[in-house]
CSV table of C-alpha atoms in Angstrom, one decimal:
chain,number,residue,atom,x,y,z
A,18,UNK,CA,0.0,0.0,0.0
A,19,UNK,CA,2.7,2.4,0.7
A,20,UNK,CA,4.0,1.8,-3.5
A,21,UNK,CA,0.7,2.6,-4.5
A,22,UNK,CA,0.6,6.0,-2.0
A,23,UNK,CA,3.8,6.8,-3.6
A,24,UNK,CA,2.7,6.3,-7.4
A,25,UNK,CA,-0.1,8.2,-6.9
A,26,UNK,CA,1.9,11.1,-5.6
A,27,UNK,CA,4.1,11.0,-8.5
A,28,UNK,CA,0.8,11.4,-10.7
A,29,UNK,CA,-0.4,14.2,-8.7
A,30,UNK,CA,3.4,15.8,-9.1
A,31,UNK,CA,3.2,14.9,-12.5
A,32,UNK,CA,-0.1,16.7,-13.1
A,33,UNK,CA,0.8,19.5,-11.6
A,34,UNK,CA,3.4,20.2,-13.7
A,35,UNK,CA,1.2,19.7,-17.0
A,36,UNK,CA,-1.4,21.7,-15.5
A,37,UNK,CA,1.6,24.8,-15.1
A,38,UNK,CA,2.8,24.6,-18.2
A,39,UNK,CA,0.1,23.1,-20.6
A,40,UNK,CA,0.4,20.2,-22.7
A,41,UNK,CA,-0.6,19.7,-26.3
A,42,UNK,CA,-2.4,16.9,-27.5
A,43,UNK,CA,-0.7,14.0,-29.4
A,44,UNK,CA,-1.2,13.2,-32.7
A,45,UNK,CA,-4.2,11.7,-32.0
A,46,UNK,CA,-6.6,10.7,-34.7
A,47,UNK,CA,-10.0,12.4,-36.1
A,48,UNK,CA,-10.2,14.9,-33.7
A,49,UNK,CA,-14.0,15.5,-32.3
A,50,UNK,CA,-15.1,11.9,-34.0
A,51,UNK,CA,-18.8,12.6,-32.0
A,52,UNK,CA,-18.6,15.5,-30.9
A,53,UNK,CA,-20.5,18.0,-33.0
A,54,UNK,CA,-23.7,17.6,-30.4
A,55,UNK,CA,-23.3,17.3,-26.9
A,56,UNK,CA,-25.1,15.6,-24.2
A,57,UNK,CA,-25.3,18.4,-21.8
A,58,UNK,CA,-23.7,15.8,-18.6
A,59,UNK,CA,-24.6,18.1,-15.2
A,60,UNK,CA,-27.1,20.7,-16.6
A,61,UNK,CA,-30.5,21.3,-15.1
A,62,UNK,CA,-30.5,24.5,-13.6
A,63,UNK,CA,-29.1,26.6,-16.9
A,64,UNK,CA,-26.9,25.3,-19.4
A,65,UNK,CA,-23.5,24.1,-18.1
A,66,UNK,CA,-22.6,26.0,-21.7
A,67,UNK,CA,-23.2,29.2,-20.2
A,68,UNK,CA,-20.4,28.7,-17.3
A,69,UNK,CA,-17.9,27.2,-19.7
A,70,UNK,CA,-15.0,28.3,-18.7
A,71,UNK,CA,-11.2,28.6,-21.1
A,72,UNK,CA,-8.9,25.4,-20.2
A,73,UNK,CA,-5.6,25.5,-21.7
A,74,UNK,CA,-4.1,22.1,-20.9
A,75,UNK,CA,-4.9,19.6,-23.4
A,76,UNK,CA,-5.0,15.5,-22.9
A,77,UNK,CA,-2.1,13.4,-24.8
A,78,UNK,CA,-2.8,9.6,-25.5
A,79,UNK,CA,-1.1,6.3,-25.3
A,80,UNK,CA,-1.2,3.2,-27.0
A,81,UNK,CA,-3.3,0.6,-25.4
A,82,UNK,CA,-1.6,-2.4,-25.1
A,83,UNK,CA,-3.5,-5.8,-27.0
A,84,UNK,CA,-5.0,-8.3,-24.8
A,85,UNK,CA,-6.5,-12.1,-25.6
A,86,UNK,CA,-9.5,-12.6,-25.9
A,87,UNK,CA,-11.1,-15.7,-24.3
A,88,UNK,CA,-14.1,-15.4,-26.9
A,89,UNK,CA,-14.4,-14.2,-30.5
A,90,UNK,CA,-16.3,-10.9,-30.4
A,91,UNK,CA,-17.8,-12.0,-33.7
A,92,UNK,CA,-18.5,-8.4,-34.5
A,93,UNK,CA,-19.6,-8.6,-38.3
A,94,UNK,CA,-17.0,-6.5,-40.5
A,95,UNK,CA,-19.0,-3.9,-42.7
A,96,UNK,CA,-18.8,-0.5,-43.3
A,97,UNK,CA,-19.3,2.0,-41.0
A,98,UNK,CA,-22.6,4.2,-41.2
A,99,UNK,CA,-22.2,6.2,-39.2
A,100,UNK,CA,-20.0,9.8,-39.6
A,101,UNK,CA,-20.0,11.6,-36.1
A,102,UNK,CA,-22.7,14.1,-37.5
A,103,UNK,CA,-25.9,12.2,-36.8
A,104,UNK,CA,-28.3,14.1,-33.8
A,105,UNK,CA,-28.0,12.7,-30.5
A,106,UNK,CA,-31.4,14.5,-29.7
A,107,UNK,CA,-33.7,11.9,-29.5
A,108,UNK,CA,-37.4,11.4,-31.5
A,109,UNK,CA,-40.3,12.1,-29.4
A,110,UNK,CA,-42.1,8.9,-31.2
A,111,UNK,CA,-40.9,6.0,-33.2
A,112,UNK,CA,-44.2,4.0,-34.8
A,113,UNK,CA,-43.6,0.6,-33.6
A,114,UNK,CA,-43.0,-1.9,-36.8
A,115,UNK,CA,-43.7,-5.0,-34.5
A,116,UNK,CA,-40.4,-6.8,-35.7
A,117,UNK,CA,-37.3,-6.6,-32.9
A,118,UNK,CA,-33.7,-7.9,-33.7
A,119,UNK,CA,-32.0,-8.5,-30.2
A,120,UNK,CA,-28.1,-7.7,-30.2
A,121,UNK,CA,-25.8,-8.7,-27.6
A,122,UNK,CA,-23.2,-6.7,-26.6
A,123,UNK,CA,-19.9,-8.6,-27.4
A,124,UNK,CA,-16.9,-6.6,-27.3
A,125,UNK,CA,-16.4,-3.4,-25.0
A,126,UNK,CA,-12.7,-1.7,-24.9
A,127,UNK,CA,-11.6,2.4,-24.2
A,128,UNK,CA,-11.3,4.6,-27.1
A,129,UNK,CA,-7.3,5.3,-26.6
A,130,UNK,CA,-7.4,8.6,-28.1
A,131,UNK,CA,-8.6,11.1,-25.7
A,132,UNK,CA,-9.9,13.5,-28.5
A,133,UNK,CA,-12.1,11.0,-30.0
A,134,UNK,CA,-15.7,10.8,-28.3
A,135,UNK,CA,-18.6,13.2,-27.5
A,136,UNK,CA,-18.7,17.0,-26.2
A,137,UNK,CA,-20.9,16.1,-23.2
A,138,UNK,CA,-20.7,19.0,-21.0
A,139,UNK,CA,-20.8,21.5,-24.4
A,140,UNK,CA,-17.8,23.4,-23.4
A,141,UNK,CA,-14.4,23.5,-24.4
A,142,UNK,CA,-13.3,23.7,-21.0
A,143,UNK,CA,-14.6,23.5,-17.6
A,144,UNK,CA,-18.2,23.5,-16.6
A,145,UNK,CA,-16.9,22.2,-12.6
A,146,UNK,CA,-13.8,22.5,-10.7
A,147,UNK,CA,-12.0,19.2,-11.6
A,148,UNK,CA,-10.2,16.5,-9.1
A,149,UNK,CA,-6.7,16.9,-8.6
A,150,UNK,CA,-6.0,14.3,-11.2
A,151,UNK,CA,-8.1,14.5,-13.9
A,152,UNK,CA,-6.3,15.6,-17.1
A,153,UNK,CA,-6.3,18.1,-19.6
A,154,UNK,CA,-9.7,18.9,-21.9
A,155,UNK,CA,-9.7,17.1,-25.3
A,156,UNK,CA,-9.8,19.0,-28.7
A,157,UNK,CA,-13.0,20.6,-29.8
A,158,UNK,CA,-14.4,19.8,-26.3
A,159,UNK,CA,-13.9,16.1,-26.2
A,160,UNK,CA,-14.7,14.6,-22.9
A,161,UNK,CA,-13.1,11.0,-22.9
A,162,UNK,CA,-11.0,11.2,-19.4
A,163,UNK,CA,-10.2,7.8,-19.1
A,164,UNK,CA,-8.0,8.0,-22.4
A,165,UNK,CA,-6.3,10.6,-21.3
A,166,UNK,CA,-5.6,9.4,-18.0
A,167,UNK,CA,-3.2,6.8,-20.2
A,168,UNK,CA,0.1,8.5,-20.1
A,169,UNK,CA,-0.1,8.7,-16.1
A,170,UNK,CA,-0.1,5.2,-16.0
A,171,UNK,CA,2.6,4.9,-17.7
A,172,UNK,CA,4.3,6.6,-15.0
A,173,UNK,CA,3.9,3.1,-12.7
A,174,UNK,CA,4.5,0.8,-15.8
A,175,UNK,CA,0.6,0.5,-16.4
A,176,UNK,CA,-1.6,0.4,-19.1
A,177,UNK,CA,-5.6,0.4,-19.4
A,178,UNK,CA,-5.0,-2.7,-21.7
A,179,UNK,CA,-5.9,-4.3,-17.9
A,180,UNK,CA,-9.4,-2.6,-18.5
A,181,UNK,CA,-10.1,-3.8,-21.9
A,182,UNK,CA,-9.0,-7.7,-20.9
A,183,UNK,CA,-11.3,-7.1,-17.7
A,184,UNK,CA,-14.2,-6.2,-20.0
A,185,UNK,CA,-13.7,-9.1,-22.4
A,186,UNK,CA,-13.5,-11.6,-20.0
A,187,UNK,CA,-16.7,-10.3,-18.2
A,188,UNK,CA,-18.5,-10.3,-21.5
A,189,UNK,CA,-17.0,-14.0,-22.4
A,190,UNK,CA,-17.8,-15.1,-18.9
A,191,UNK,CA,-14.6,-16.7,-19.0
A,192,UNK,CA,-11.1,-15.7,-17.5
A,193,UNK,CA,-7.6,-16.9,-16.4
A,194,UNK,CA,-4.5,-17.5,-18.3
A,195,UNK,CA,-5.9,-20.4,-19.8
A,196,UNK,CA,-9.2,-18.9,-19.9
A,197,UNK,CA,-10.1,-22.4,-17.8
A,198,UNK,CA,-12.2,-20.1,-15.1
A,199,UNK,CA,-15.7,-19.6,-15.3
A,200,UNK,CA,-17.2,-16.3,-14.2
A,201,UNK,CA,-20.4,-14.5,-14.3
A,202,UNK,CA,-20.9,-13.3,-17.4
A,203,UNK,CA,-21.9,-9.5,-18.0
A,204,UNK,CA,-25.3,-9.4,-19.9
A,205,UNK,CA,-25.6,-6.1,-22.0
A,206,UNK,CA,-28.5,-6.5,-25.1
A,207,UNK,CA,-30.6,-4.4,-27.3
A,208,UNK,CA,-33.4,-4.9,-28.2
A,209,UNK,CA,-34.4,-2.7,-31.8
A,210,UNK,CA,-37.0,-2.1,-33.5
A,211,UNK,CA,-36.1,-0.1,-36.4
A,212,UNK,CA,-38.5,2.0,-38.7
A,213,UNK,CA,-36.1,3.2,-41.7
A,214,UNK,CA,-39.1,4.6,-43.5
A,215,UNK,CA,-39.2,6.9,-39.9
A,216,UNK,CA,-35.7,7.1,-39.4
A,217,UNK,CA,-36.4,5.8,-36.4
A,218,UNK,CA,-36.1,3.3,-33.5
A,219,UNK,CA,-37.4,2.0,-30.5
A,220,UNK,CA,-34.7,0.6,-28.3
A,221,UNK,CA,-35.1,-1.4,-25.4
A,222,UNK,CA,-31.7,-1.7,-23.3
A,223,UNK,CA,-31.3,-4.7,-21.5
A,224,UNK,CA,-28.4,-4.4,-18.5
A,225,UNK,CA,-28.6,-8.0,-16.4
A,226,UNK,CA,-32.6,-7.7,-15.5
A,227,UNK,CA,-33.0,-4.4,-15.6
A,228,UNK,CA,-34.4,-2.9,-18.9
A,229,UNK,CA,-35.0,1.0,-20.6
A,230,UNK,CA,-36.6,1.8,-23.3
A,231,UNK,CA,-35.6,4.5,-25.9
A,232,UNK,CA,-36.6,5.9,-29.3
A,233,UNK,CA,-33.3,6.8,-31.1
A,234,UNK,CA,-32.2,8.3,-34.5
A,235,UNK,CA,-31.8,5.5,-37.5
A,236,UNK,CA,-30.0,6.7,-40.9
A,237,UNK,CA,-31.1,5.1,-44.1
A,238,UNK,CA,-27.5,3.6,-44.1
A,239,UNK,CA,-28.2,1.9,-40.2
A,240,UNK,CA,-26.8,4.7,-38.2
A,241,UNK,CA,-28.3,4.1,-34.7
A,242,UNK,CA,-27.5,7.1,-32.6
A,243,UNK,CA,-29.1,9.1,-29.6
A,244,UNK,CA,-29.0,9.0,-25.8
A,245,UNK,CA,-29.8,6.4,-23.5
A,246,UNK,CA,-29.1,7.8,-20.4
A,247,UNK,CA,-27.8,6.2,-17.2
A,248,UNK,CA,-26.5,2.5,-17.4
A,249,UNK,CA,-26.0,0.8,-14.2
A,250,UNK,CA,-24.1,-2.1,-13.9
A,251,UNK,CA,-24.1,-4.3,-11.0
A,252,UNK,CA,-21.3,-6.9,-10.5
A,253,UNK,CA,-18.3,-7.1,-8.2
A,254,UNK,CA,-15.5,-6.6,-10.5
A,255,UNK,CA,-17.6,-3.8,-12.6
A,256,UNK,CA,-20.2,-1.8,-10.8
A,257,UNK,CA,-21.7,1.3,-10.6
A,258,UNK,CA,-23.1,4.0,-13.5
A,259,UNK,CA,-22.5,5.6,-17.1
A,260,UNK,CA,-24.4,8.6,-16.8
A,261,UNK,CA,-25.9,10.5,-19.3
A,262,UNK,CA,-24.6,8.3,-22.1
A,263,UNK,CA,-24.6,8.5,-26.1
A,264,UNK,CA,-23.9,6.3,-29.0
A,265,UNK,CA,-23.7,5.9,-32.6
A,266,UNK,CA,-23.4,2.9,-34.0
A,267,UNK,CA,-23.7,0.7,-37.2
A,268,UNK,CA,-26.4,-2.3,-37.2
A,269,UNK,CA,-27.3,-4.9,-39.9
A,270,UNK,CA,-28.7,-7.9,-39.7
A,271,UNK,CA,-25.5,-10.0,-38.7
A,272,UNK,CA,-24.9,-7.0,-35.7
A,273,UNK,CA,-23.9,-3.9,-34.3
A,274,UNK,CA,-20.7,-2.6,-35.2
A,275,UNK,CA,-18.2,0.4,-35.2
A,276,UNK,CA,-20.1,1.6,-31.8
A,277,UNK,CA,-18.8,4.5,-29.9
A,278,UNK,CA,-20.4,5.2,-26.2
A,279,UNK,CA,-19.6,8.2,-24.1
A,280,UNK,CA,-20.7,9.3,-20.9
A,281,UNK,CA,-19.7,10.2,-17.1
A,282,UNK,CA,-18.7,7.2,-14.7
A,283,UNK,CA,-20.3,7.7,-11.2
A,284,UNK,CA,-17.6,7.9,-8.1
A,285,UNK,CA,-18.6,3.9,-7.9
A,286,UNK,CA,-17.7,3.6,-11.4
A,287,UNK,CA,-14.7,5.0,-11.2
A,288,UNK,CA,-13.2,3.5,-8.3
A,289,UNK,CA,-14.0,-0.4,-9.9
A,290,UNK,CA,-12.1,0.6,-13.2
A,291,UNK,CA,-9.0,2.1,-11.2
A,292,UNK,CA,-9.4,-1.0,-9.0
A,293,UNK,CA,-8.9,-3.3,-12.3
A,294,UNK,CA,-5.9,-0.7,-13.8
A,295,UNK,CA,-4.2,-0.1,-10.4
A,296,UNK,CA,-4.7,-3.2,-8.3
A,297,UNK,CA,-4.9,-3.2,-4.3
A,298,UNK,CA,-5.5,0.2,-4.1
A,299,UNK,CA,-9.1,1.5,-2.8
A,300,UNK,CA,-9.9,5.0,-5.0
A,301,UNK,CA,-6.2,5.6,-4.8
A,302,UNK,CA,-6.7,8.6,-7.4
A,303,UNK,CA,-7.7,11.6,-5.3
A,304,UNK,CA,-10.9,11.3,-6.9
A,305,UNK,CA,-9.6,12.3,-10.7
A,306,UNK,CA,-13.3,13.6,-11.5
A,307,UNK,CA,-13.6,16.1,-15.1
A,308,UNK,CA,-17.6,16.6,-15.2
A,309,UNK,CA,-20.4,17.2,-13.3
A,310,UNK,CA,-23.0,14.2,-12.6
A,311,UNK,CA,-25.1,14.8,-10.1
A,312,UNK,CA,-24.2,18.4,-9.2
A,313,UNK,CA,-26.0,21.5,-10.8
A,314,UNK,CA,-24.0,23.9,-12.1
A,315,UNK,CA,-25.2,27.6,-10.8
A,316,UNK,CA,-24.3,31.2,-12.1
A,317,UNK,CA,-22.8,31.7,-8.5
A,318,UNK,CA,-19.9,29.6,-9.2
A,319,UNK,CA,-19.0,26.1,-10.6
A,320,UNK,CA,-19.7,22.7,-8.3
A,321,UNK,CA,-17.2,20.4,-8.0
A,322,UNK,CA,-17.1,17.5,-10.9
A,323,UNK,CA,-18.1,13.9,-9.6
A,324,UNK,CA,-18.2,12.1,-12.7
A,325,UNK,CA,-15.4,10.8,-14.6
A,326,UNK,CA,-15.9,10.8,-19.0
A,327,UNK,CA,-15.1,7.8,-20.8
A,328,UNK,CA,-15.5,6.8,-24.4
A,329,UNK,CA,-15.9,3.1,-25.7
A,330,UNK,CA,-15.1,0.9,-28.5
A,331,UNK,CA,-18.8,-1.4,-28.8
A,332,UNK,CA,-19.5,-3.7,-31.1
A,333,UNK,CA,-21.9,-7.1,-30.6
A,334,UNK,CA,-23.7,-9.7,-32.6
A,335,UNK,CA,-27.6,-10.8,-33.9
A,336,UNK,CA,-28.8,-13.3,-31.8
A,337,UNK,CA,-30.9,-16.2,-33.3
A,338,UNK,CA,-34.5,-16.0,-31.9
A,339,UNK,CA,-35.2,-19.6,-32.3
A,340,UNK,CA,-31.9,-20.5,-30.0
A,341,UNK,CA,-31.6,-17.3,-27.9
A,342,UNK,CA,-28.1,-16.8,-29.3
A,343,UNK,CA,-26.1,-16.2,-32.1
């Protein structure tokens, strides 16, 4: 315990010293990938626009390093639909068709680049006074935190590769070096009811036995994009919320693909994720929080953030109704 009290104040050092003298994004790829509409994470009473205040440090990215896989995601390789303009604002009403394809969620990792994901607190800046550790802003407003939290791990010879194995084992419901170890399998599916002639859908989200329902946007192409607000997970390993979450994605009739989900990760969240990254250590991050969750911003001042962003790689298969699988 006392390595992991002494890594984490070499992070904090380390932020400190980005936070003085402002660091530039990498290369990064297409910056703002998502990003055009935002989400509005925090906002209630006024827009959390209208106390968007200037950040100059901007987040840098790492490499994620690969991981096995104790399944095939059998994500079906077609072209993506989707082009990061679609609305995120959802339809008041989709007509119901009457025919459902359920798709299971079958591959979950971070988006590495930290400029890639969703404006959800439509500033680029701050909306909240951040945690001591969260870093830098990405560009054109992109929230995705946990990306850019990458090169500070590197600093203790870690890597969120840790995160995406976690997720892929907890989605095979196998793990182990010999993936010989049984373990309860996270359940994610979607249930979708598409109306192209609307460009619309009605989407039922299915998180272990707890289930939402949603209208989203559908392109002619199968763009599925829109808001589907908090998702709760339950499970020792992974627990706790993505709040105020938003996807686009690509389905067909073989499954989803080329998925990107953003939102805030409760406190609970957070701490489970840097449990899996940074082993033994109980929220040993100084709370690195970049958005407001369940605070309010107000014109007197900004609240401190509680959430942490976070963008995802998705992607998941057409299950067979006659078997229940795929």
């Amino acid at each position: 315990m006392h390595d992991s009290i002494g890594f984490v104040c070499v992070l904090a050092l380390a932020l400190v010293a980005c936070s003085e003298t402002s660091t530039t994004a990498s290369g990064g790829g297409a910056a703002g990938v998502g990003g055009a509409a935002g989400s509005g994470v925090g906002g209630g009473g006024g827009s959390a626009a209208d106390l968007c205040l200037p950040l100059d440090d901007r987040c840098t990215s790492v490499e994620i390093e690969p991981h096995e896989s104790c399944c095939e995601p059998g994500v079906p390789d077609q072209a993506d639909a989707c082009d990061g303009t679609e609305s995120l604002v959802n339809p008041a009403t989709c007509a119901p068709t009457g025919i459902s394809v359920v798709y299971k969620l079958t591959m979950m990792e971070v988006e590495e680049d930290c400029d890639v994901g969703y404006d959800l607190d439509v500033c680029d800046g701050e909306t909240c006074v951040r945690g001591g550790l969260a870093p830098g802003e990405g560009l054109d407003g992109i929230d995705n935190a946990l990306a850019g939290f990458g090169p500070l791990l590197v600093s203790g010879d870690l890597n969120l590769g840790s995160l995406n194995k976690a997720f892929s084992d907890s989605l095979c419901g196998m793990a182990g070096a010999e993936c010989l170890d049984e373990i309860p399998p996270l359940e994610v599916r979607l249930v979708v009811d598409a109306s192209f002639s609307e460009g619309c859908a009605n989407v039922s989200l299915l998180v272990g036995g707890e289930a939402t329902s949603h209208v989203l946007n559908l392109s002619e192409d199968g763009c599925l994009s829109g808001t589907l607000g908090t998702i709760l997970l339950e499970r020792s390993d992974l627990y706790g919320s993505l709040n105020e979450s938003v996807v686009r994605m690509t389905i067909s009739s073989a499954g989803f693909s080329h998925g990107l989900l953003g939102g805030a990760m409760d406190g609970d969240m957070t701490v489970a994720i840097f449990e899996i990254v940074f082993p033994g250590s109980a929220d040993p991050l100084g709370s690195p929080f970049d958005l407001a969750v369940s605070t309010t911003p107000t014109p007197e001042g900004l609240a401190q953030c509680d959430g942490f962003s976070a963008t995802f790689r998705i992607g998941g298969v057409a299950e067979d109704p006659r078997t229940g699988g795929s």
